[in-house]
CSV table of N, CA and C in Angstrom, one decimal:
chain,number,residue,atom,x,y,z
A,116,GLY,N,11.5,7.4,9.1
A,116,GLY,CA,10.2,6.9,9.0
A,116,GLY,C,10.1,5.5,9.6
A,117,HIS,N,8.9,5.0,9.5
A,117,HIS,CA,8.6,3.6,10.0
A,117,HIS,C,8.6,2.6,8.9
A,118,VAL,N,8.9,1.4,9.2
A,118,VAL,CA,8.8,0.3,8.3
A,118,VAL,C,7.4,-0.4,8.5
A,119,VAL,N,6.6,-0.5,7.5
A,119,VAL,CA,5.3,-1.1,7.6
A,119,VAL,C,5.2,-2.2,6.6
A,120,LEU,N,4.3,-3.2,6.8
A,120,LEU,CA,3.9,-4.2,5.9
A,120,LEU,C,2.7,-3.8,5.2
A,121,GLY,N,2.7,-3.7,3.8
A,121,GLY,CA,1.6,-3.2,3.1
A,121,GLY,C,1.0,-4.3,2.2
A,122,HIS,N,-0.3,-4.3,2.1
A,122,HIS,CA,-1.1,-5.2,1.3
A,122,HIS,C,-1.8,-4.3,0.2
A,123,ILE,N,-2.0,-4.9,-0.9
A,123,ILE,CA,-2.7,-4.2,-2.0
A,123,ILE,C,-4.2,-4.2,-1.7
A,124,SER,N,-4.9,-3.1,-1.9
A,124,SER,CA,-6.3,-3.0,-1.7
A,124,SER,C,-7.1,-3.7,-2.8
A,125,GLY,N,-8.4,-3.9,-2.6
A,125,GLY,CA,-9.2,-4.7,-3.5
A,125,GLY,C,-9.3,-4.1,-4.9
A,126,ARG,N,-9.4,-2.8,-5.0
A,126,ARG,CA,-9.6,-2.2,-6.3
A,126,ARG,C,-8.3,-2.3,-7.1
A,127,MET,N,-7.1,-2.1,-6.5
A,127,MET,CA,-5.9,-2.3,-7.2
A,127,MET,C,-5.6,-3.7,-7.6
A,128,ARG,N,-6.1,-4.7,-6.9
A,128,ARG,CA,-6.0,-6.1,-7.2
A,128,ARG,C,-6.9,-6.4,-8.4
A,129,MET,N,-8.1,-5.8,-8.4
A,129,MET,CA,-9.0,-6.1,-9.5
A,129,MET,C,-8.5,-5.6,-10.9
A,130,HIS,N,-7.8,-4.5,-10.9
A,130,HIS,CA,-7.3,-3.9,-12.1
A,130,HIS,C,-5.9,-4.3,-12.4
A,131,TYR,N,-5.3,-5.3,-11.7
A,131,TYR,CA,-4.0,-5.8,-11.9
A,131,TYR,C,-2.9,-4.8,-12.0
A,132,ILE,N,-2.9,-3.8,-11.1
A,132,ILE,CA,-1.9,-2.8,-11.1
A,132,ILE,C,-0.7,-3.3,-10.4
A,133,ARG,N,0.4,-3.3,-11.1
A,133,ARG,CA,1.7,-3.9,-10.6
A,133,ARG,C,2.4,-2.8,-9.8
A,134,ILE,N,3.0,-3.3,-8.7
A,134,ILE,CA,3.8,-2.4,-7.9
A,134,ILE,C,5.2,-3.1,-7.8
A,135,LEU,N,6.2,-2.3,-8.1
A,135,LEU,CA,7.6,-2.7,-8.1
A,135,LEU,C,8.3,-2.1,-6.9
A,136,PRO,N,9.4,-2.8,-6.4
A,136,PRO,CA,10.1,-2.1,-5.3
A,136,PRO,C,10.7,-0.8,-5.7
A,137,GLY,N,10.5,0.2,-4.9
A,137,GLY,CA,11.0,1.6,-5.2
A,137,GLY,C,9.8,2.5,-5.7
A,138,ASP,N,8.7,1.9,-6.0
A,138,ASP,CA,7.5,2.7,-6.4
A,138,ASP,C,7.0,3.5,-5.2
A,139,LYS,N,6.6,4.8,-5.4
A,139,LYS,CA,6.0,5.6,-4.4
A,139,LYS,C,4.5,5.3,-4.3
A,140,VAL,N,4.0,5.0,-3.1
A,140,VAL,CA,2.6,4.6,-3.0
A,140,VAL,C,2.0,5.4,-1.9
A,141,THR,N,0.6,5.5,-1.9
A,141,THR,CA,-0.2,6.0,-0.8
A,141,THR,C,-0.8,4.9,0.0
A,142,VAL,N,-0.7,5.0,1.3
A,142,VAL,CA,-1.2,3.9,2.1
A,142,VAL,C,-2.2,4.4,3.1
A,143,GLU,N,-3.1,3.5,3.5
A,143,GLU,CA,-4.1,3.8,4.6
A,143,GLU,C,-3.6,3.0,5.8
A,144,MET,N,-3.5,3.6,6.9
A,144,MET,CA,-3.0,2.9,8.1
A,144,MET,C,-4.1,2.9,9.1
A,145,THR,N,-4.2,1.8,10.0
A,145,THR,CA,-5.1,1.7,11.0
A,145,THR,C,-4.5,2.2,12.3
A,146,PRO,N,-5.3,2.9,13.2
A,146,PRO,CA,-4.7,3.3,14.4
A,146,PRO,C,-4.4,2.2,15.4
A,147,TYR,N,-4.9,1.0,15.1
A,147,TYR,CA,-4.8,-0.1,16.1
A,147,TYR,C,-3.4,-0.9,15.9
A,148,ASP,N,-3.0,-1.0,14.6
A,148,ASP,CA,-1.7,-1.7,14.4
A,148,ASP,C,-0.9,-0.8,13.4
A,149,LEU,N,0.1,-0.2,13.9
A,149,LEU,CA,0.9,0.8,13.1
A,149,LEU,C,2.0,0.1,12.3
A,150,THR,N,2.0,-1.2,12.3
A,150,THR,CA,3.0,-2.0,11.5
A,150,THR,C,2.4,-2.5,10.2
A,151,ARG,N,1.1,-2.3,10.0
A,151,ARG,CA,0.4,-2.8,8.8
A,151,ARG,C,-0.3,-1.7,8.1
A,152,ALA,N,-0.4,-1.8,6.8
A,152,ALA,CA,-1.1,-0.7,6.0
A,152,ALA,C,-1.7,-1.3,4.7
A,153,ARG,N,-2.6,-0.6,4.1
A,153,ARG,CA,-3.2,-1.0,2.9
A,153,ARG,C,-2.8,0.0,1.8
A,154,ILE,N,-2.2,-0.6,0.7
A,154,ILE,CA,-1.7,0.3,-0.4
A,154,ILE,C,-3.0,0.6,-1.3
A,155,VAL,N,-3.2,1.9,-1.4
A,155,VAL,CA,-4.4,2.4,-2.1
A,155,VAL,C,-4.1,3.1,-3.4
A,156,PHE,N,-2.9,3.5,-3.7
A,156,PHE,CA,-2.6,4.3,-4.9
A,156,PHE,C,-1.1,4.2,-5.2
A,157,ARG,N,-0.7,4.0,-6.4
A,157,ARG,CA,0.7,4.0,-6.9
A,157,ARG,C,0.9,5.3,-7.6
A,158,ALA,N,1.9,6.1,-7.2
A,158,ALA,CA,2.2,7.4,-7.9
A,158,ALA,C,2.9,7.1,-9.2
A,159,LYS,N,2.8,8.0,-10.1
A,159,LYS,CA,3.5,7.8,-11.4
A,159,LYS,C,4.9,8.1,-11.3
């Protein structure tokens, strides 16, 4: 797989959802820059 830099989306930041290294997350990627993504969901 690819290595991407992920930032927390606004809704996750509002609800203070903590993300730890090793957590499985869902990301949204833009077609313009495949090295950056937005973290939108943390799996349980």
